[in-house]
CSV table of C-alpha atoms in Angstrom, one decimal:
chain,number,residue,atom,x,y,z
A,1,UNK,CA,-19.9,139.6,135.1
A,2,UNK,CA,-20.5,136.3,133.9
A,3,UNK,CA,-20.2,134.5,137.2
A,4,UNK,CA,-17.7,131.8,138.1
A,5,UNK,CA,-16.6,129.2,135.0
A,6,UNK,CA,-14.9,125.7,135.4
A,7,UNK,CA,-13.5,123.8,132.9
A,8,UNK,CA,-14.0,120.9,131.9
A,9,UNK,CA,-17.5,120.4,133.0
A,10,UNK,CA,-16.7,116.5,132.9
A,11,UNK,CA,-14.1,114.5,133.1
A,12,UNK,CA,-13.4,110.7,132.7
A,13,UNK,CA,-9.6,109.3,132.8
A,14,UNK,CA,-8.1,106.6,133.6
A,15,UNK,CA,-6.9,105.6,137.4
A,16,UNK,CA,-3.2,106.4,137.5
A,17,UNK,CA,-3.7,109.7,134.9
A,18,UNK,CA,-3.0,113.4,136.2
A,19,UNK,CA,-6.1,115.2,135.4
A,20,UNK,CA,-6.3,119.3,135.7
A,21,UNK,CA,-8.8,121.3,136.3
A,22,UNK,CA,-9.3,125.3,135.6
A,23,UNK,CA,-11.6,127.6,137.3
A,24,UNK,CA,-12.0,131.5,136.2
A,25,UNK,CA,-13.2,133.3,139.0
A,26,UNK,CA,-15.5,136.6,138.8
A,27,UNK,CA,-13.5,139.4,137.4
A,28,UNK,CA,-11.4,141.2,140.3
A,29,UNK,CA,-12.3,138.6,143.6
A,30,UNK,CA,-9.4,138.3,145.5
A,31,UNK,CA,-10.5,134.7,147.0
A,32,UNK,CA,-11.1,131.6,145.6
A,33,UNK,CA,-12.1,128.0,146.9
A,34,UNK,CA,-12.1,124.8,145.9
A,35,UNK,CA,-14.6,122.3,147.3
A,36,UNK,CA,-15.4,119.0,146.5
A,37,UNK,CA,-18.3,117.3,146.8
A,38,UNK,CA,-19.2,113.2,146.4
A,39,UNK,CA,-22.6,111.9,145.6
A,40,UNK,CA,-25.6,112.3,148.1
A,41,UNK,CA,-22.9,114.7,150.4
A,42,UNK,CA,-22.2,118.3,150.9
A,43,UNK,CA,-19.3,120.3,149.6
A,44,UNK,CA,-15.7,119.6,151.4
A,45,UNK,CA,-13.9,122.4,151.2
A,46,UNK,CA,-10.2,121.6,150.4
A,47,UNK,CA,-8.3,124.8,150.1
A,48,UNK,CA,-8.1,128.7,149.2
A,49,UNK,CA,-6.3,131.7,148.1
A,50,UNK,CA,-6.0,135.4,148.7
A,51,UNK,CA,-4.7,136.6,145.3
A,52,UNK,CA,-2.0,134.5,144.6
A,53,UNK,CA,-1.2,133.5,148.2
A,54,UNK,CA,-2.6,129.8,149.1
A,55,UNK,CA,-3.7,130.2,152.9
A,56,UNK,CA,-5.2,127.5,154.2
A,57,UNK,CA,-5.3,123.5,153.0
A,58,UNK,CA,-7.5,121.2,154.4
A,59,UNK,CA,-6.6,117.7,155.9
A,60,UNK,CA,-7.9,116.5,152.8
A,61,UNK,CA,-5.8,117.8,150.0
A,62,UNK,CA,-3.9,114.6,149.9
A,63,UNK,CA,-0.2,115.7,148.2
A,64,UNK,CA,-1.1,114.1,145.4
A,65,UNK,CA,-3.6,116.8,144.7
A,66,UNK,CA,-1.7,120.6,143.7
A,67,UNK,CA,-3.5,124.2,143.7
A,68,UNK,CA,-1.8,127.2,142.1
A,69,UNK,CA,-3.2,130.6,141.5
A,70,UNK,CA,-0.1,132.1,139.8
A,71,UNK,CA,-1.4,135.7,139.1
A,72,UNK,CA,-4.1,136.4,141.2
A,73,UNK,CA,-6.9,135.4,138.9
A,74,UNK,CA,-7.4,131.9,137.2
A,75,UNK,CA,-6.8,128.8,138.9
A,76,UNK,CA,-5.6,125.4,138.7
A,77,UNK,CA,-6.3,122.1,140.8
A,78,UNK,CA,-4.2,118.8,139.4
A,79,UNK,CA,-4.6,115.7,140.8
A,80,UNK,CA,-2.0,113.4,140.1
A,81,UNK,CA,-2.2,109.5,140.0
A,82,UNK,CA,-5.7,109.5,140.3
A,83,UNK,CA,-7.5,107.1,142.3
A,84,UNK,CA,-11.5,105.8,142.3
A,85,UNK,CA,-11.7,107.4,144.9
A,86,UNK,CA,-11.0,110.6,143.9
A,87,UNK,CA,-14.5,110.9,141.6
A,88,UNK,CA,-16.4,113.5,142.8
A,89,UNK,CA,-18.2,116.9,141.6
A,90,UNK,CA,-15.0,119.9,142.0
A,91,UNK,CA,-16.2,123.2,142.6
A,92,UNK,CA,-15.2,126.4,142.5
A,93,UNK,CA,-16.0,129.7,144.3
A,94,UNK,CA,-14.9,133.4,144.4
A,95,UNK,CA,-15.5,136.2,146.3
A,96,UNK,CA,-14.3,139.8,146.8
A,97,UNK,CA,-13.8,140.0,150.5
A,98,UNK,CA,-11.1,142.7,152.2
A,99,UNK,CA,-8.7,140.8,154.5
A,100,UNK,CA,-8.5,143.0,157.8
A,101,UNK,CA,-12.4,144.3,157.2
A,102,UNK,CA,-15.1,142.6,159.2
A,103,UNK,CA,-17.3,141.6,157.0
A,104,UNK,CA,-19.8,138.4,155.6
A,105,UNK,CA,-17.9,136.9,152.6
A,106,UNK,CA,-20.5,136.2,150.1
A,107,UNK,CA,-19.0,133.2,147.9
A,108,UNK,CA,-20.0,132.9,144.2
A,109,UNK,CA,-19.9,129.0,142.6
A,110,UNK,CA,-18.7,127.7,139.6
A,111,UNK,CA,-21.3,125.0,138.1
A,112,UNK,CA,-18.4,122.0,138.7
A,113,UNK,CA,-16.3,119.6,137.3
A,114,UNK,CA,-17.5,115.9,137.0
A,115,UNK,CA,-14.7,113.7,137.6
A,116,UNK,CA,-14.9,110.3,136.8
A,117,UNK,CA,-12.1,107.6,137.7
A,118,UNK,CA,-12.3,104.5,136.2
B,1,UNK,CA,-14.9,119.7,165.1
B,2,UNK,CA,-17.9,121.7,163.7
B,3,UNK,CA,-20.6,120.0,161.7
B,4,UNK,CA,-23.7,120.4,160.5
B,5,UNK,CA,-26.8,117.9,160.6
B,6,UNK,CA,-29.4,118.3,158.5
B,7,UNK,CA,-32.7,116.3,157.4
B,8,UNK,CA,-32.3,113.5,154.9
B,9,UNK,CA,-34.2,113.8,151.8
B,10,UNK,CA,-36.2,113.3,149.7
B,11,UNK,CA,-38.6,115.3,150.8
B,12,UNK,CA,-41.6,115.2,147.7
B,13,UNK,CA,-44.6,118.2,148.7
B,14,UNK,CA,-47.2,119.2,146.7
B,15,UNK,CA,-46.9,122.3,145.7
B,16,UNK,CA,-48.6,125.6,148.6
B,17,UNK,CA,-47.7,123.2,150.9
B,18,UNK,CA,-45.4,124.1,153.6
B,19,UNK,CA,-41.8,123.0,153.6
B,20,UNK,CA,-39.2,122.6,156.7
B,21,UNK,CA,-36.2,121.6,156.6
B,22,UNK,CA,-34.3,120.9,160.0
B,23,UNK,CA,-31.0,122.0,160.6
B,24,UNK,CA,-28.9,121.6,163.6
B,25,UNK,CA,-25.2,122.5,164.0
B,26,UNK,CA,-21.9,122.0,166.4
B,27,UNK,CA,-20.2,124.5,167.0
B,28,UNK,CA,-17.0,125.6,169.5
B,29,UNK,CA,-17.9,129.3,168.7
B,30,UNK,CA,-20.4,131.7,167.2
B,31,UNK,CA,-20.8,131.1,163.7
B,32,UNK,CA,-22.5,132.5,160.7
B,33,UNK,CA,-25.0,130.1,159.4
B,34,UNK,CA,-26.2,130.1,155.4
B,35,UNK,CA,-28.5,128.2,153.7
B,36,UNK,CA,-27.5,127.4,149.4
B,37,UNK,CA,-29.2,125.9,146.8
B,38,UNK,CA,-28.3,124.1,144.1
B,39,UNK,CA,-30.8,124.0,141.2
B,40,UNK,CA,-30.7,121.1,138.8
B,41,UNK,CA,-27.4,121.6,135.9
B,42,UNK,CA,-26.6,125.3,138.1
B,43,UNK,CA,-24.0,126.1,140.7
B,44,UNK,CA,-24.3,126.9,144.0
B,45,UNK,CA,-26.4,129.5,145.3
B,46,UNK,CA,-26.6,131.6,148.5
B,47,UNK,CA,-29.9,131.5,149.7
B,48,UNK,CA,-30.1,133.1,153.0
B,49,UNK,CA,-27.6,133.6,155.7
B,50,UNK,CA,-27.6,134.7,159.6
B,51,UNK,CA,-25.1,136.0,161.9
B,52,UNK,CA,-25.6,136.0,165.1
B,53,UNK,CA,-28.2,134.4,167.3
B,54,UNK,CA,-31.7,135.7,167.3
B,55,UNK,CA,-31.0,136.8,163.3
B,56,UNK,CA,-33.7,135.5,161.2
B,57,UNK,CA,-32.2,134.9,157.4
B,58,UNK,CA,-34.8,135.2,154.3
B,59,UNK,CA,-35.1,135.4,150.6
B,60,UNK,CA,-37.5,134.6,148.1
B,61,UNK,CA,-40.1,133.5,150.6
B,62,UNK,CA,-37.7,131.1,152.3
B,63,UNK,CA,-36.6,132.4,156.3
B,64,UNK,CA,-34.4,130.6,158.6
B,65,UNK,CA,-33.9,131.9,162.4
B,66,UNK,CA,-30.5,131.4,164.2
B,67,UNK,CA,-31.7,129.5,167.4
B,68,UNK,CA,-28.5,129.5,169.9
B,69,UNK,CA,-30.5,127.3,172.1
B,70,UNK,CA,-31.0,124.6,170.0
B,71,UNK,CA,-28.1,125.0,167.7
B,72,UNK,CA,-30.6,125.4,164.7
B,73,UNK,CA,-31.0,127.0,161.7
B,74,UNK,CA,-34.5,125.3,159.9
B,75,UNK,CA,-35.0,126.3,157.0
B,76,UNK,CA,-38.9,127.2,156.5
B,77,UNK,CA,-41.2,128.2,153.3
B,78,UNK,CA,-44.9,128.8,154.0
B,79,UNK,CA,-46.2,127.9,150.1
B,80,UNK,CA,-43.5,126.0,147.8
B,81,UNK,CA,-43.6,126.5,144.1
B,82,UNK,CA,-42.7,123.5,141.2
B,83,UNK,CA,-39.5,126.0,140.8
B,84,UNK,CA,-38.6,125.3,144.5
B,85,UNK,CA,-37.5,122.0,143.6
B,86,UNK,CA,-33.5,121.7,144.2
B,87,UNK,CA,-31.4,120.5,146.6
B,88,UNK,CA,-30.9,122.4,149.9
B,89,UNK,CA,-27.4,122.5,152.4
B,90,UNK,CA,-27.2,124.2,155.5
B,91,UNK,CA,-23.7,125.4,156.1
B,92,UNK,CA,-21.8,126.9,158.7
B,93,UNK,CA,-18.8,129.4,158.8
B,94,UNK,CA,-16.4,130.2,161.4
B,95,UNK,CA,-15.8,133.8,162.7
B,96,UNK,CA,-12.5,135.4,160.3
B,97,UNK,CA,-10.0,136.9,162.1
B,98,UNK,CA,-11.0,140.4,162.2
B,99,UNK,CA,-14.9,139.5,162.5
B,100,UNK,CA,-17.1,138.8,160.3
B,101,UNK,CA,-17.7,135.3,158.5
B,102,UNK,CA,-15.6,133.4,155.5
B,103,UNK,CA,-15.7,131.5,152.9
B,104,UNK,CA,-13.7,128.2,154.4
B,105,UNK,CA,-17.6,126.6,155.0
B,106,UNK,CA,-18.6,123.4,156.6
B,107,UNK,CA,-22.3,122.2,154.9
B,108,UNK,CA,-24.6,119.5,155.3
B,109,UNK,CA,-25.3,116.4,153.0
B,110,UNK,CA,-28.0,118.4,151.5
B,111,UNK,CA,-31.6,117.6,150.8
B,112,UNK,CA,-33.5,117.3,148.1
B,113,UNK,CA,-36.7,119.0,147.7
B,114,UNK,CA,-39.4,117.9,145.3
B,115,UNK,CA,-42.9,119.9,144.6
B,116,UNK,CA,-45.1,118.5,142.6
B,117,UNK,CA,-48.0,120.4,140.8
């Protein structure tokens, strides 16, 4: 188990570039989260997936940001046409959690990608 | 919607000195409540987590009680260690479908916690 790895760690492109991020979740979770978080705030979370199935999309997953999960295991967030704005610290997170089980979802983060738009 | 409001920082102790951190939430149902941490150049980390009222969360020598009352979830440590210092979020999580809590969570702006020797 080596744990939840993002890459790049940082990032630094140009406003109006498509970046891409990758995330490798823990071996065998099923979930896995994207957050993002700005200086001096808390994560936001932004959207999931069950496996390959992307469930749930927050408000803030403008469409110029894309999530795809194709087989169940690695991820990939792209933003396009990046905006100031858009710098901030993306994190990733997995857990193993059954669907139609009560139970407390324990989430596992990545250490981040540093995305700076300049 | 739900939110959770917790103490700004920096908060700078020496260190065997005891540390809160207030927490207070909003919330249309019963959620589970967490505390992570987030040590310097490291990921997120689960520190403690309750869920239901009256549950009292703890780990490491850090406990936090569900308070349904006051919609609070205070985050105490009786003696802090130099190895304490990090940045702390309170988070919330709604109740999943079939029970239970999930990983869609709603944190706090964090606070950061120095201890000094």
């Amino acid at each position: 188990d080596t744990g939840v790895s993002q890459d790049p760690r940082h990032k630094i492109t140009k406003r109006g570039q498509n970046v891409t991020f990758r995330c490798d979740p823990i071996s065998e979770h099923n979930r896995l989260y994207w957050y993002r978080q700005t200086l001096g705030q808390g994560p936001e979370f932004l959207t999931y997936f069950q496996n390959e199935a992307q469930l749930e999309k927050s408000r803030l997953l403008s469409d110029r940001f894309s999530a795809e999960r194709p087989k169940g295991s690695f991820s990939t967030l792209e933003i396009q046409r990046t905006e100031q704005g858009d710098s901030a610290m993306y994190l990733c997170a997995s857990s193993l959690t059954p669907r139609t089980v009560a139970t407390n979802e324990k989430l596992f983060f990545g250490s981040g990608t540093q995305l700076s738009v300049l | 919607g739900d939110s959770v409001t917790q103490m700004e920082g920096p908060v700078t102790l020496s260190e065997e000195a005891f540390l809160t951190i207030n927490c207070t939430y909003t919330a249309t149902g019963y959620p589970s409540l967490f505390w992570y941490v987030q040590y310097p150049g490291e990921g997120l980390q689960l520190l403690l987590k309750a869920t239901k009222a009256d549950d009292k969360g703890s780990n490491k020598g850090f406990e936090a009680t569900y308070r349904k009352e006051t919609t609070s979830f205070h985050l105490e440590k009786g003696s802090v260690q130099v190895s304490d210092s990090a940045v702390y979020f309170c988070a919330l999580s709604e109740l999943q479908e079939y029970g239970g809590s999930q990983g869609n969570l709603i944190f706090g702006k964090g606070t950061k916690l120095s201890v000094k020797p």
